[in-house]
One Martini backbone bead per residue (centre of mass of N, CA, C, O) as a GRO file, in nm:
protein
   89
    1UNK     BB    1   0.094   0.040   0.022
    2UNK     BB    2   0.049   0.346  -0.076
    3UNK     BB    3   0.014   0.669  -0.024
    4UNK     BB    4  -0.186   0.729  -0.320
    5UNK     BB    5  -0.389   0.497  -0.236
    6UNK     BB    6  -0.480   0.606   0.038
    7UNK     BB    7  -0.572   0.899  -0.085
    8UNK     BB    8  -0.764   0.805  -0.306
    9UNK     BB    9  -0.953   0.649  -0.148
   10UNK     BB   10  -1.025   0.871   0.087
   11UNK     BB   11  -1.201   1.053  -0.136
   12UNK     BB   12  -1.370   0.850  -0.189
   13UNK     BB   13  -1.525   0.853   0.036
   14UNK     BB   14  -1.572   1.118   0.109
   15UNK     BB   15  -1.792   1.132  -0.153
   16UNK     BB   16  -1.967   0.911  -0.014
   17UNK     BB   17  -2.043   1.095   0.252
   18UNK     BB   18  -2.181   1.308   0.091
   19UNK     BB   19  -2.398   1.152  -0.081
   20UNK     BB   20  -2.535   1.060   0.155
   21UNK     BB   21  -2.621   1.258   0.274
   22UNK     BB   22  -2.821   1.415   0.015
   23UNK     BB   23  -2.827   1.088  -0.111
   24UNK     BB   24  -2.918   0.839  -0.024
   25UNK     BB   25  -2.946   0.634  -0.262
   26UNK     BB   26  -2.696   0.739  -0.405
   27UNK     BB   27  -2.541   0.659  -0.200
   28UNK     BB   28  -2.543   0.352  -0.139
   29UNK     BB   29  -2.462   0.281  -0.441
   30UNK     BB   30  -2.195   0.418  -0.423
   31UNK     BB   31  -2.085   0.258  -0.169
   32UNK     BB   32  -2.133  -0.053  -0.352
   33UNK     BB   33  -1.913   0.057  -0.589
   34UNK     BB   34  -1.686   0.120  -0.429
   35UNK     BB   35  -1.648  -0.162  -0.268
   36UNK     BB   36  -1.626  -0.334  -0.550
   37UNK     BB   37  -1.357  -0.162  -0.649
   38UNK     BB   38  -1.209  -0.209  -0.379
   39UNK     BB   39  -1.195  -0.559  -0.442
   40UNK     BB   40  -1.087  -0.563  -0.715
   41UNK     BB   41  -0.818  -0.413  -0.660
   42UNK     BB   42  -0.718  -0.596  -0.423
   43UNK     BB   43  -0.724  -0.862  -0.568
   44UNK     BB   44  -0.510  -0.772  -0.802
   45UNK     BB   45  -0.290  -0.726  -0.582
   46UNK     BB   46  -0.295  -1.007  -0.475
   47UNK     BB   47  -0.192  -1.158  -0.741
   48UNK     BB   48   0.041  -1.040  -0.750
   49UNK     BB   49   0.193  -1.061  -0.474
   50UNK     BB   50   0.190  -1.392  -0.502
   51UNK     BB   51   0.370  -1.386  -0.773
   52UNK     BB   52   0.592  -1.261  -0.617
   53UNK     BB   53   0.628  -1.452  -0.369
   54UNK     BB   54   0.662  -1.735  -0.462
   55UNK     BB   55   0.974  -1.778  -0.415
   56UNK     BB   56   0.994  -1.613  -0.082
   57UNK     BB   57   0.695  -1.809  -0.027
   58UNK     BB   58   0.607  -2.092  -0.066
   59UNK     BB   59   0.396  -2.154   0.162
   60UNK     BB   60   0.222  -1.864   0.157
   61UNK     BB   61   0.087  -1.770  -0.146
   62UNK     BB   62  -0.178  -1.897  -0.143
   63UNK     BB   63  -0.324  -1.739   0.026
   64UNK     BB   64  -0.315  -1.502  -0.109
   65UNK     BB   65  -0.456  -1.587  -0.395
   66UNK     BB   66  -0.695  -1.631  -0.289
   67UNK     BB   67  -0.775  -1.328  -0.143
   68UNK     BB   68  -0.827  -1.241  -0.414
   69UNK     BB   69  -1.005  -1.373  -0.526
   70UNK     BB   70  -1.267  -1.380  -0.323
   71UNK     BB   71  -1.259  -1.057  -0.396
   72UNK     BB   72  -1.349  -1.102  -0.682
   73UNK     BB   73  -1.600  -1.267  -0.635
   74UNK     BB   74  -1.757  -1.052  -0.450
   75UNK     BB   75  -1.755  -0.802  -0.642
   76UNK     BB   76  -1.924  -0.972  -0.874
   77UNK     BB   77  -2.173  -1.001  -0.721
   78UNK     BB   78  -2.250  -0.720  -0.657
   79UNK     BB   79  -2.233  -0.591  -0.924
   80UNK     BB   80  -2.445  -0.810  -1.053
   81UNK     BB   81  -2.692  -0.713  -0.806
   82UNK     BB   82  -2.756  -0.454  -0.939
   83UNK     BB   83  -2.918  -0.286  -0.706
   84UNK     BB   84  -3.027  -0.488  -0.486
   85UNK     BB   85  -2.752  -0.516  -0.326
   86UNK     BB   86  -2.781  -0.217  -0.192
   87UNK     BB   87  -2.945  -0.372   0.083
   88UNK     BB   88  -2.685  -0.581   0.172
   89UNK     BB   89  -2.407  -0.393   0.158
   0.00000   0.00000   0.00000
């Protein structure tokens, strides 16, 4: 996680809870769409690191590989499900 990963999320949230006070409905969707997008970009860059790590912890990399999995299988249920997901997300 790098300093400008961390500063891009914190911008997406805060827009993500102004939408919520204004617009109640489309704030919901929003923040439904951000953590979808949030899990989508989180799973790719674990099985980056998963790729990276194979080498260097051979016994421990498949654990982070699932991990991304996981994350985007996720991410693609709630996009899958929208609007409907976004009462239950």
């Amino acid at each position: 996680p790098d300093f400008w990963w961390n500063l891009f999320t914190a911008i997406i949230y805060i827009l993500a809870g102004l939408a919520v006070l204004t617009r109640p409905m489309a704030g919901v969707l929003t923040l439904t769409i951000v953590l979808a997008a949030y899990l989508l970009v989180g799973g790719i860059m674990r099985i980056f690191l998963a790729v990276h790590y194979r080498a260097r912890i051979p016994k421990a990399w498949v654990w982070v590989l699932i991990s991304g999995i996981v994350d985007i299988v996720l991410s693609a249920i709630i996009m899958m499900g929208l609007p409907g997901s976004a009462v239950w997300v």
